[in-house]
PDB file of C-alpha atoms and ligand atoms in Angstrom:
ATOM      1  CA  UNK A 850     234.617  46.443 142.750  1.00 33.00           C
ATOM      2  CA  UNK A 851     231.517  44.309 143.382  1.00 36.00           C
ATOM      3  CA  UNK A 852     231.803  40.818 141.994  1.00 38.00           C
ATOM      4  CA  UNK A 853     228.892  39.086 140.299  1.00 41.00           C
ATOM      5  CA  UNK A 854     227.861  35.776 141.892  1.00 41.00           C
ATOM      6  CA  UNK A 855     228.934  32.843 139.681  1.00 44.00           C
ATOM      7  CA  UNK A 856     226.094  31.620 137.455  1.00 47.00           C
ATOM      8  CA  UNK A 857     224.811  28.265 138.697  1.00 58.00           C
ATOM      9  CA  UNK A 858     224.365  25.481 136.133  1.00 71.00           C
ATOM     10  CA  UNK A 859     220.599  25.888 136.598  1.00 84.00           C
ATOM     11  CA  UNK A 860     220.637  29.598 135.797  1.00 89.00           C
ATOM     12  CA  UNK A 861     222.802  28.879 132.735  1.00 92.00           C
ATOM     13  CA  UNK A 862     220.290  26.273 131.610  1.00 93.00           C
ATOM     14  CA  UNK A 863     217.366  28.690 132.062  1.00 96.00           C
ATOM     15  CA  UNK A 864     219.238  31.406 130.176  1.00 96.00           C
ATOM     16  CA  UNK A 865     219.808  28.954 127.313  1.00 96.00           C
ATOM     17  CA  UNK A 866     216.128  27.978 127.244  1.00 97.00           C
ATOM     18  CA  UNK A 867     215.021  31.611 127.409  1.00 98.00           C
ATOM     19  CA  UNK A 868     217.292  32.476 124.455  1.00 98.00           C
ATOM     20  CA  UNK A 869     216.020  29.443 122.533  1.00 98.00           C
ATOM     21  CA  UNK A 870     212.360  30.479 122.930  1.00 98.00           C
ATOM     22  CA  UNK A 871     213.184  34.109 122.081  1.00 98.00           C
ATOM     23  CA  UNK A 872     214.926  33.018 118.868  1.00 98.00           C
ATOM     24  CA  UNK A 873     213.071  32.653 115.581  1.00 98.00           C
ATOM     25  CA  UNK A 874     209.570  34.086 115.648  1.00 98.00           C
ATOM     26  CA  UNK A 875     207.227  32.162 117.946  1.00 98.00           C
ATOM     27  CA  UNK A 876     204.559  34.940 117.971  1.00 98.00           C
ATOM     28  CA  UNK A 877     204.066  34.515 114.205  1.00 98.00           C
ATOM     29  CA  UNK A 878     203.642  30.736 114.639  1.00 98.00           C
ATOM     30  CA  UNK A 879     200.774  31.399 117.025  1.00 98.00           C
ATOM     31  CA  UNK A 880     199.164  33.731 114.505  1.00 97.00           C
ATOM     32  CA  UNK A 881     199.704  31.284 111.609  1.00 98.00           C
ATOM     33  CA  UNK A 882     198.184  28.120 113.089  1.00 98.00           C
ATOM     34  CA  UNK A 883     198.188  27.837 116.903  1.00 98.00           C
ATOM     35  CA  UNK A 884     195.486  30.369 117.792  1.00 98.00           C
ATOM     36  CA  UNK A 885     192.611  27.858 118.274  1.00 98.00           C
ATOM     37  CA  UNK A 886     194.372  26.124 121.187  1.00 98.00           C
ATOM     38  CA  UNK A 887     194.069  28.922 123.760  1.00 98.00           C
ATOM     39  CA  UNK A 888     190.270  29.310 123.537  1.00 98.00           C
ATOM     40  CA  UNK A 889     189.899  25.492 123.500  1.00 98.00           C
ATOM     41  CA  UNK A 890     191.674  25.239 126.875  1.00 98.00           C
ATOM     42  CA  UNK A 891     189.890  28.249 128.356  1.00 98.00           C
ATOM     43  CA  UNK A 892     186.489  26.876 127.391  1.00 97.00           C
ATOM     44  CA  UNK A 893     187.305  23.536 129.040  1.00 98.00           C
ATOM     45  CA  UNK A 894     188.414  25.249 132.269  1.00 97.00           C
ATOM     46  CA  UNK A 895     185.030  26.954 132.687  1.00 87.00           C
ATOM     47  CA  UNK A 896     186.272  30.403 133.714  1.00 92.00           C
ATOM     48  CA  UNK A 897     184.170  33.350 134.657  1.00 85.00           C
ATOM     49  CA  UNK A 898     184.200  36.856 136.098  1.00 90.00           C
ATOM     50  CA  UNK A 899     186.289  37.267 139.220  1.00 90.00           C
ATOM     51  CA  UNK A 900     188.179  33.968 138.906  1.00 96.00           C
ATOM     52  CA  UNK A 901     191.897  34.291 139.633  1.00 98.00           C
ATOM     53  CA  UNK A 902     193.661  32.514 136.778  1.00 98.00           C
ATOM     54  CA  UNK A 903     197.325  31.679 136.309  1.00 98.00           C
ATOM     55  CA  UNK A 904     198.544  30.779 132.811  1.00 98.00           C
ATOM     56  CA  UNK A 905     201.903  28.997 133.101  1.00 99.00           C
ATOM     57  CA  UNK A 906     204.371  29.240 130.184  1.00 99.00           C
ATOM     58  CA  UNK A 907     201.849  31.600 128.625  1.00 99.00           C
ATOM     59  CA  UNK A 908     204.072  32.815 125.779  1.00 98.00           C
ATOM     60  CA  UNK A 909     202.216  35.578 123.947  1.00 98.00           C
ATOM     61  CA  UNK A 910     198.989  34.915 125.858  1.00 98.00           C
ATOM     62  CA  UNK A 911     197.317  32.397 123.568  1.00 98.00           C
ATOM     63  CA  UNK A 912     195.214  31.177 126.530  1.00 98.00           C
ATOM     64  CA  UNK A 913     195.608  34.190 128.847  1.00 98.00           C
ATOM     65  CA  UNK A 914     193.986  36.629 126.425  1.00 98.00           C
ATOM     66  CA  UNK A 915     190.778  34.621 125.846  1.00 98.00           C
ATOM     67  CA  UNK A 916     190.655  34.075 129.632  1.00 98.00           C
ATOM     68  CA  UNK A 917     190.813  37.847 130.205  1.00 97.00           C
ATOM     69  CA  UNK A 918     188.064  38.280 127.581  1.00 96.00           C
ATOM     70  CA  UNK A 919     185.875  36.259 129.959  1.00 95.00           C
ATOM     71  CA  UNK A 920     186.535  38.848 132.690  1.00 92.00           C
ATOM     72  CA  UNK A 921     188.781  36.550 134.703  1.00 94.00           C
ATOM     73  CA  UNK A 922     191.680  38.156 136.595  1.00 97.00           C
ATOM     74  CA  UNK A 923     194.592  36.733 134.677  1.00 98.00           C
ATOM     75  CA  UNK A 924     198.290  36.405 135.423  1.00 98.00           C
ATOM     76  CA  UNK A 925     200.306  35.334 132.383  1.00 98.00           C
ATOM     77  CA  UNK A 926     203.684  33.902 133.402  1.00 98.00           C
ATOM     78  CA  UNK A 927     206.559  32.700 131.221  1.00 98.00           C
ATOM     79  CA  UNK A 928     210.313  32.177 131.228  1.00 98.00           C
ATOM     80  CA  UNK A 929     210.834  34.364 128.135  1.00 98.00           C
ATOM     81  CA  UNK A 930     210.325  38.130 128.542  1.00 98.00           C
ATOM     82  CA  UNK A 931     210.341  38.756 124.781  1.00 98.00           C
ATOM     83  CA  UNK A 932     207.221  36.595 124.378  1.00 98.00           C
ATOM     84  CA  UNK A 933     205.484  38.231 127.346  1.00 98.00           C
ATOM     85  CA  UNK A 934     206.192  41.607 125.765  1.00 98.00           C
ATOM     86  CA  UNK A 935     204.563  40.492 122.490  1.00 98.00           C
ATOM     87  CA  UNK A 936     201.580  39.263 124.527  1.00 98.00           C
ATOM     88  CA  UNK A 937     201.348  42.522 126.421  1.00 98.00           C
ATOM     89  CA  UNK A 938     201.139  44.412 123.110  1.00 98.00           C
ATOM     90  CA  UNK A 939     198.416  42.041 121.843  1.00 97.00           C
ATOM     91  CA  UNK A 940     196.379  42.520 125.028  1.00 98.00           C
ATOM     92  CA  UNK A 941     196.792  46.307 124.946  1.00 98.00           C
ATOM     93  CA  UNK A 942     195.550  46.383 121.361  1.00 97.00           C
ATOM     94  CA  UNK A 943     192.417  44.583 122.561  1.00 97.00           C
ATOM     95  CA  UNK A 944     191.986  46.861 125.592  1.00 98.00           C
ATOM     96  CA  UNK A 945     192.537  43.987 128.060  1.00 98.00           C
ATOM     97  CA  UNK A 946     194.336  44.171 131.398  1.00 96.00           C
ATOM     98  CA  UNK A 947     196.473  41.252 132.547  1.00 97.00           C
ATOM     99  CA  UNK A 948     199.521  40.805 134.758  1.00 98.00           C
ATOM    100  CA  UNK A 949     202.604  39.662 132.825  1.00 98.00           C
ATOM    101  CA  UNK A 950     205.185  37.970 135.084  1.00 98.00           C
ATOM    102  CA  UNK A 951     208.538  36.434 134.184  1.00 98.00           C
ATOM    103  CA  UNK A 952     208.604  33.060 135.955  1.00 98.00           C
ATOM    104  CA  UNK A 953     210.115  29.599 135.700  1.00 98.00           C
ATOM    105  CA  UNK A 954     207.405  26.913 135.814  1.00 98.00           C
ATOM    106  CA  UNK A 955     209.720  24.809 138.005  1.00 97.00           C
ATOM    107  CA  UNK A 956     209.837  27.513 140.683  1.00 97.00           C
ATOM    108  CA  UNK A 957     206.781  29.762 140.499  1.00 98.00           C
ATOM    109  CA  UNK A 958     207.010  33.082 142.379  1.00 98.00           C
ATOM    110  CA  UNK A 959     203.450  32.819 143.786  1.00 98.00           C
ATOM    111  CA  UNK A 960     202.103  31.853 147.192  1.00 98.00           C
ATOM    112  CA  UNK A 961     200.404  28.555 148.017  1.00 98.00           C
ATOM    113  CA  UNK A 962     196.756  28.286 146.905  1.00 98.00           C
ATOM    114  CA  UNK A 963     196.771  31.738 145.250  1.00 98.00           C
ATOM    115  CA  UNK A 964     194.725  30.872 142.139  1.00 98.00           C
ATOM    116  CA  UNK A 965     191.290  29.405 141.372  1.00 98.00           C
ATOM    117  CA  UNK A 966     192.502  28.099 138.023  1.00 98.00           C
ATOM    118  CA  UNK A 967     196.014  27.116 136.949  1.00 98.00           C
ATOM    119  CA  UNK A 968     196.340  26.307 133.265  1.00 98.00           C
ATOM    120  CA  UNK A 969     198.914  25.815 130.543  1.00 99.00           C
ATOM    121  CA  UNK A 970     198.520  25.512 126.785  1.00 99.00           C
ATOM    122  CA  UNK A 971     201.449  23.607 125.184  1.00 98.00           C
ATOM    123  CA  UNK A 972     203.656  25.476 127.679  1.00 98.00           C
ATOM    124  CA  UNK A 973     204.500  23.845 131.033  1.00 98.00           C
ATOM    125  CA  UNK A 974     205.346  20.681 129.061  1.00 98.00           C
ATOM    126  CA  UNK A 975     208.550  22.368 127.826  1.00 98.00           C
ATOM    127  CA  UNK A 976     210.172  22.850 131.253  1.00 98.00           C
ATOM    128  CA  UNK A 977     212.638  19.966 131.599  1.00 97.00           C
ATOM    129  CA  UNK A 978     211.812  18.661 135.104  1.00 97.00           C
ATOM    130  CA  UNK A 979     208.239  17.461 134.941  1.00 98.00           C
ATOM    131  CA  UNK A 980     207.699  16.519 138.579  1.00 98.00           C
ATOM    132  CA  UNK A 981     208.935  19.920 139.775  1.00 98.00           C
ATOM    133  CA  UNK A 982     206.455  21.627 137.427  1.00 98.00           C
ATOM    134  CA  UNK A 983     203.516  19.413 138.450  1.00 98.00           C
ATOM    135  CA  UNK A 984     204.271  20.073 142.138  1.00 98.00           C
ATOM    136  CA  UNK A 985     204.294  23.818 141.494  1.00 98.00           C
ATOM    137  CA  UNK A 986     200.994  23.749 139.572  1.00 98.00           C
ATOM    138  CA  UNK A 987     199.361  21.928 142.494  1.00 99.00           C
ATOM    139  CA  UNK A 988     200.938  24.176 145.130  1.00 99.00           C
ATOM    140  CA  UNK A 989     199.700  27.485 143.670  1.00 98.00           C
ATOM    141  CA  UNK A 990     196.160  26.201 142.959  1.00 98.00           C
ATOM    142  CA  UNK A 991     193.634  26.411 145.807  1.00 98.00           C
ATOM    143  CA  UNK A 992     192.040  23.166 147.032  1.00 98.00           C
ATOM    144  CA  UNK A 993     188.906  22.636 144.936  1.00 98.00           C
ATOM    145  CA  UNK A 994     190.384  24.770 142.154  1.00 98.00           C
ATOM    146  CA  UNK A 995     190.926  23.730 138.537  1.00 98.00           C
ATOM    147  CA  UNK A 996     194.076  22.569 136.784  1.00 98.00           C
ATOM    148  CA  UNK A 997     193.856  22.605 132.976  1.00 98.00           C
ATOM    149  CA  UNK A 998     196.537  21.376 130.597  1.00 99.00           C
ATOM    150  CA  UNK A 999     196.633  21.169 126.835  1.00 99.00           C
ATOM    151  CA  UNK A1000     199.688  19.190 125.688  1.00 99.00           C
ATOM    152  CA  UNK A1001     200.948  17.651 122.451  1.00 98.00           C
ATOM    153  CA  UNK A1002     200.944  13.841 122.611  1.00 98.00           C
ATOM    154  CA  UNK A1003     203.966  11.525 122.179  1.00 98.00           C
ATOM    155  CA  UNK A1004     202.164   9.613 119.386  1.00 98.00           C
ATOM    156  CA  UNK A1005     201.076  12.748 117.509  1.00 98.00           C
ATOM    157  CA  UNK A1006     202.847  14.999 115.063  1.00 98.00           C
ATOM    158  CA  UNK A1007     204.728  17.137 117.597  1.00 98.00           C
ATOM    159  CA  UNK A1008     205.905  13.982 119.398  1.00 98.00           C
ATOM    160  CA  UNK A1009     207.172  12.728 116.041  1.00 98.00           C
ATOM    161  CA  UNK A1010     208.874  16.065 115.317  1.00 98.00           C
ATOM    162  CA  UNK A1011     210.803  15.868 118.601  1.00 98.00           C
ATOM    163  CA  UNK A1012     211.745  12.230 117.842  1.00 98.00           C
ATOM    164  CA  UNK A1013     212.967  13.351 114.386  1.00 98.00           C
ATOM    165  CA  UNK A1014     215.062  16.188 115.843  1.00 98.00           C
ATOM    166  CA  UNK A1015     216.448  14.228 118.832  1.00 98.00           C
ATOM    167  CA  UNK A1016     219.485  12.657 117.089  1.00 98.00           C
ATOM    168  CA  UNK A1017     220.604  16.156 116.026  1.00 98.00           C
ATOM    169  CA  UNK A1018     219.741  18.174 119.146  1.00 97.00           C
ATOM    170  CA  UNK A1019     222.145  19.108 121.955  1.00 94.00           C
ATOM    171  CA  UNK A1020     222.027  16.552 124.797  1.00 93.00           C
ATOM    172  CA  UNK A1021     219.190  17.282 127.256  1.00 92.00           C
ATOM    173  CA  UNK A1022     220.118  18.457 130.773  1.00 91.00           C
ATOM    174  CA  UNK A1023     220.394  15.817 133.542  1.00 90.00           C
ATOM    175  CA  UNK A1024     216.995  14.668 134.805  1.00 92.00           C
ATOM    176  CA  UNK A1025     215.110  16.171 131.845  1.00 95.00           C
ATOM    177  CA  UNK A1026     212.122  14.319 130.442  1.00 96.00           C
ATOM    178  CA  UNK A1027     210.820  14.707 126.856  1.00 97.00           C
ATOM    179  CA  UNK A1028     208.113  17.415 126.490  1.00 98.00           C
ATOM    180  CA  UNK A1029     205.499  15.264 124.662  1.00 98.00           C
ATOM    181  CA  UNK A1030     205.241  12.920 127.677  1.00 98.00           C
ATOM    182  CA  UNK A1031     202.800  15.493 129.136  1.00 98.00           C
ATOM    183  CA  UNK A1032     200.381  14.309 126.461  1.00 98.00           C
ATOM    184  CA  UNK A1033     200.292  10.823 127.987  1.00 98.00           C
ATOM    185  CA  UNK A1034     197.402  10.088 130.372  1.00 98.00           C
ATOM    186  CA  UNK A1035     199.598   7.620 132.327  1.00 98.00           C
ATOM    187  CA  UNK A1036     202.351  10.231 132.748  1.00 98.00           C
ATOM    188  CA  UNK A1037     199.866  12.768 134.117  1.00 98.00           C
ATOM    189  CA  UNK A1038     198.617  10.205 136.629  1.00 98.00           C
ATOM    190  CA  UNK A1039     202.221   9.571 137.724  1.00 98.00           C
ATOM    191  CA  UNK A1040     202.954  13.296 138.067  1.00 98.00           C
ATOM    192  CA  UNK A1041     199.756  14.274 139.917  1.00 98.00           C
ATOM    193  CA  UNK A1042     198.668  11.059 141.684  1.00 98.00           C
ATOM    194  CA  UNK A1043     195.581  11.674 143.805  1.00 98.00           C
ATOM    195  CA  UNK A1044     196.282  15.414 144.090  1.00 98.00           C
ATOM    196  CA  UNK A1045     194.247  16.131 140.935  1.00 98.00           C
ATOM    197  CA  UNK A1046     191.111  14.304 139.867  1.00 98.00           C
ATOM    198  CA  UNK A1047     190.989  14.618 136.082  1.00 98.00           C
ATOM    199  CA  UNK A1048     187.375  14.879 134.893  1.00 97.00           C
ATOM    200  CA  UNK A1049     188.319  15.638 131.285  1.00 98.00           C
ATOM    201  CA  UNK A1050     190.977  13.572 129.492  1.00 98.00           C
ATOM    202  CA  UNK A1051     190.303  14.007 125.801  1.00 98.00           C
ATOM    203  CA  UNK A1052     192.506  13.589 122.770  1.00 98.00           C
ATOM    204  CA  UNK A1053     191.772  15.888 119.855  1.00 98.00           C
ATOM    205  CA  UNK A1054     193.553  17.241 116.794  1.00 98.00           C
ATOM    206  CA  UNK A1055     194.566  20.684 115.625  1.00 98.00           C
ATOM    207  CA  UNK A1056     194.002  20.873 111.858  1.00 98.00           C
ATOM    208  CA  UNK A1057     196.734  22.786 110.050  1.00 98.00           C
ATOM    209  CA  UNK A1058     195.900  24.018 106.555  1.00 98.00           C
ATOM    210  CA  UNK A1059     198.010  27.195 106.447  1.00 98.00           C
ATOM    211  CA  UNK A1060     200.750  25.709 104.260  1.00 98.00           C
ATOM    212  CA  UNK A1061     200.619  25.150 100.533  1.00 98.00           C
ATOM    213  CA  UNK A1062     203.252  22.424 100.120  1.00 98.00           C
ATOM    214  CA  UNK A1063     204.037  19.962 102.928  1.00 98.00           C
ATOM    215  CA  UNK A1064     207.677  21.011 103.196  1.00 98.00           C
ATOM    216  CA  UNK A1065     206.644  24.669 103.735  1.00 98.00           C
ATOM    217  CA  UNK A1066     205.723  23.523 107.226  1.00 98.00           C
ATOM    218  CA  UNK A1067     209.336  22.374 107.818  1.00 98.00           C
ATOM    219  CA  UNK A1068     210.685  25.664 106.411  1.00 98.00           C
ATOM    220  CA  UNK A1069     208.363  27.559 108.771  1.00 98.00           C
ATOM    221  CA  UNK A1070     209.794  25.608 111.719  1.00 98.00           C
ATOM    222  CA  UNK A1071     213.415  26.081 110.579  1.00 98.00           C
ATOM    223  CA  UNK A1072     212.926  29.862 110.425  1.00 98.00           C
ATOM    224  CA  UNK A1073     210.722  30.416 113.482  1.00 98.00           C
ATOM    225  CA  UNK A1074     210.623  27.614 116.093  1.00 98.00           C
ATOM    226  CA  UNK A1075     213.288  27.864 118.828  1.00 98.00           C
ATOM    227  CA  UNK A1076     213.693  24.089 119.426  1.00 98.00           C
ATOM    228  CA  UNK A1077     214.086  23.454 115.663  1.00 98.00           C
ATOM    229  CA  UNK A1078     216.589  26.308 115.335  1.00 98.00           C
ATOM    230  CA  UNK A1079     218.596  24.893 118.278  1.00 98.00           C
ATOM    231  CA  UNK A1080     218.602  21.327 116.897  1.00 98.00           C
ATOM    232  CA  UNK A1081     219.566  22.492 113.393  1.00 98.00           C
ATOM    233  CA  UNK A1082     222.360  24.749 114.720  1.00 98.00           C
ATOM    234  CA  UNK A1083     223.749  21.775 116.663  1.00 98.00           C
ATOM    235  CA  UNK A1084     223.499  19.598 113.535  1.00 98.00           C
ATOM    236  CA  UNK A1085     225.459  22.319 111.682  1.00 98.00           C
ATOM    237  CA  UNK A1086     228.206  22.271 114.338  1.00 97.00           C
ATOM    238  CA  UNK A1087     228.547  18.533 113.641  1.00 97.00           C
ATOM    239  CA  UNK A1088     228.477  18.920 109.845  1.00 98.00           C
ATOM    240  CA  UNK A1089     224.998  17.339 109.676  1.00 98.00           C
ATOM    241  CA  UNK A1090     222.823  20.239 108.511  1.00 98.00           C
ATOM    242  CA  UNK A1091     221.917  18.623 105.154  1.00 98.00           C
ATOM    243  CA  UNK A1092     221.018  15.391 106.956  1.00 98.00           C
ATOM    244  CA  UNK A1093     218.808  17.366 109.343  1.00 98.00           C
ATOM    245  CA  UNK A1094     217.034  19.124 106.449  1.00 98.00           C
ATOM    246  CA  UNK A1095     216.438  15.816 104.649  1.00 98.00           C
ATOM    247  CA  UNK A1096     214.990  14.255 107.841  1.00 98.00           C
ATOM    248  CA  UNK A1097     212.651  17.232 108.291  1.00 98.00           C
ATOM    249  CA  UNK A1098     211.503  17.033 104.644  1.00 98.00           C
ATOM    250  CA  UNK A1099     210.738  13.309 105.073  1.00 98.00           C
ATOM    251  CA  UNK A1100     208.836  14.088 108.280  1.00 98.00           C
ATOM    252  CA  UNK A1101     206.660  16.687 106.468  1.00 98.00           C
ATOM    253  CA  UNK A1102     205.909  14.313 103.590  1.00 98.00           C
ATOM    254  CA  UNK A1103     205.037  11.472 105.980  1.00 98.00           C
ATOM    255  CA  UNK A1104     202.626  13.530 108.070  1.00 98.00           C
ATOM    256  CA  UNK A1105     200.857  15.296 105.200  1.00 98.00           C
ATOM    257  CA  UNK A1106     197.235  14.137 104.957  1.00 98.00           C
ATOM    258  CA  UNK A1107     196.500  16.479 102.035  1.00 98.00           C
ATOM    259  CA  UNK A1108     198.005  16.564  98.538  1.00 97.00           C
ATOM    260  CA  UNK A1109     201.516  17.583  97.390  1.00 96.00           C
ATOM    261  CA  UNK A1110     200.086  21.039  96.462  1.00 96.00           C
ATOM    262  CA  UNK A1111     197.805  21.604  99.424  1.00 97.00           C
ATOM    263  CA  UNK A1112     199.176  20.419 102.739  1.00 98.00           C
ATOM    264  CA  UNK A1113     196.885  19.288 105.529  1.00 98.00           C
ATOM    265  CA  UNK A1114     198.286  18.201 108.882  1.00 98.00           C
ATOM    266  CA  UNK A1115     196.526  16.913 111.985  1.00 98.00           C
ATOM    267  CA  UNK A1116     198.395  17.494 115.206  1.00 98.00           C
ATOM    268  CA  UNK A1117     197.158  15.513 118.184  1.00 98.00           C
ATOM    269  CA  UNK A1118     196.903  16.963 121.680  1.00 99.00           C
ATOM    270  CA  UNK A1119     195.579  15.862 125.051  1.00 99.00           C
ATOM    271  CA  UNK A1120     193.188  18.146 126.897  1.00 99.00           C
ATOM    272  CA  UNK A1121     193.307  17.363 130.629  1.00 98.00           C
ATOM    273  CA  UNK A1122     191.191  19.264 133.152  1.00 98.00           C
ATOM    274  CA  UNK A1123     190.772  18.288 136.764  1.00 98.00           C
ATOM    275  CA  UNK A1124     190.032  19.382 140.302  1.00 98.00           C
ATOM    276  CA  UNK A1125     192.808  19.909 142.810  1.00 98.00           C
ATOM    277  CA  UNK A1126     192.138  17.859 145.945  1.00 98.00           C
TER     278      UNK A1126
HETATM  279  C1  SAM B1860     205.131  26.328 122.609  1.00 66.39           C
HETATM  280  S1  SAM B1860     205.232  27.772 123.592  1.00 66.39           S
HETATM  281  C2  SAM B1860     203.559  27.919 124.223  1.00 66.39           C
HETATM  282  C3  SAM B1860     203.164  29.327 124.551  1.00 66.39           C
HETATM  283  C4  SAM B1860     201.669  29.563 124.788  1.00 66.39           C
HETATM  284  N1  SAM B1860     201.196  28.926 125.983  1.00 66.39           N
HETATM  285  C5  SAM B1860     200.828  29.170 123.587  1.00 66.39           C
HETATM  286  O1  SAM B1860     199.826  28.437 123.749  1.00 66.39           O
HETATM  287  O2  SAM B1860     201.122  29.658 122.483  1.00 66.39           O
HETATM  288  C6  SAM B1860     206.152  27.195 124.968  1.00 66.39           C
HETATM  289  C7  SAM B1860     206.394  28.270 126.011  1.00 66.39           C
HETATM  290  O3  SAM B1860     207.005  27.671 127.158  1.00 66.39           O
HETATM  291  C8  SAM B1860     207.862  28.648 127.723  1.00 66.39           C
HETATM  292  N2  SAM B1860     208.783  27.945 128.628  1.00 66.39           N
HETATM  293  C9  SAM B1860     209.752  27.051 128.306  1.00 66.39           C
HETATM  294  N3  SAM B1860     210.366  26.625 129.431  1.00 66.39           N
HETATM  295  C10 SAM B1860     209.764  27.252 130.472  1.00 66.39           C
HETATM  296  C11 SAM B1860     209.961  27.233 131.880  1.00 66.39           C
HETATM  297  N4  SAM B1860     210.907  26.488 132.460  1.00 66.39           N
HETATM  298  N5  SAM B1860     209.159  28.012 132.646  1.00 66.39           N
HETATM  299  C12 SAM B1860     208.204  28.801 132.087  1.00 66.39           C
HETATM  300  N6  SAM B1860     207.991  28.873 130.768  1.00 66.39           N
HETATM  301  C13 SAM B1860     208.756  28.104 129.968  1.00 66.39           C
HETATM  302  C14 SAM B1860     208.506  29.294 126.514  1.00 66.39           C
HETATM  303  O4  SAM B1860     209.078  30.532 126.809  1.00 66.39           O
HETATM  304  C15 SAM B1860     207.306  29.390 125.572  1.00 66.39           C
HETATM  305  O5  SAM B1860     206.623  30.600 125.747  1.00 66.39           O
END
């Protein structure tokens, strides 16, 4: 009888991350309030017909689909096949053709210099080993090509959400760095050095008005967002679920810029676009 090769710690880690992102309902989060981010990144990357574009950690194609609408030749890659499948259905409904490829951002299955544009909208930032990801983005982009990244900032609302969840979450894998660091200009300079000359480094905010009461936002995350589900499940294993819920409620109240009956959040991101040397 053939024996299966033993799973390496890395493949176990990837399987855990894949399951985390497939849990909940990320596609509905995109539809509820994340849709503006994809077109924002695509517009900044200045795409056009015939450009070969790679979207890394593309999820359901939030950036890939608007890129394909501009007649670029788009490859949407992601660790989580369930999200790619949802993206494929969205693209089909719009009559768009894209390649959908399961791929780890830390080890991309593409040749050197194969794309004119390599981009990621709040995606590559979630792979744990930042330097490995940055090296891969540079490797697959042709010299003179464009690298475009839209990332939540450490000081903004998503950075604060991760700080709120950290005491409850499972311990990060060895060598992992926190996702919101990708929203720091200094961190990007460390990761890319002189291999990418960033011509756009702009902070902006996503306005979120889809929720009536501030704590509805927290409930939305508890039901749909993989990282929140994972942190809350770990809190539950340690008998700290109520403490987790109270911390998330406080977080929602603190970040609400609207009224108690009409929530309004502003979520800061960094838009970074540059030329690969
Ligand atoms: C917040 S979602 C962003 C998805 C999409 N780019 C968007 O704008 O909606 C983060 C994505 O990162 C993907 N991801 C997490 N770790 C990854 C890795 N190591 N390699 C590739 N994708 C990864 C997840 O599967 C998920 O689709």
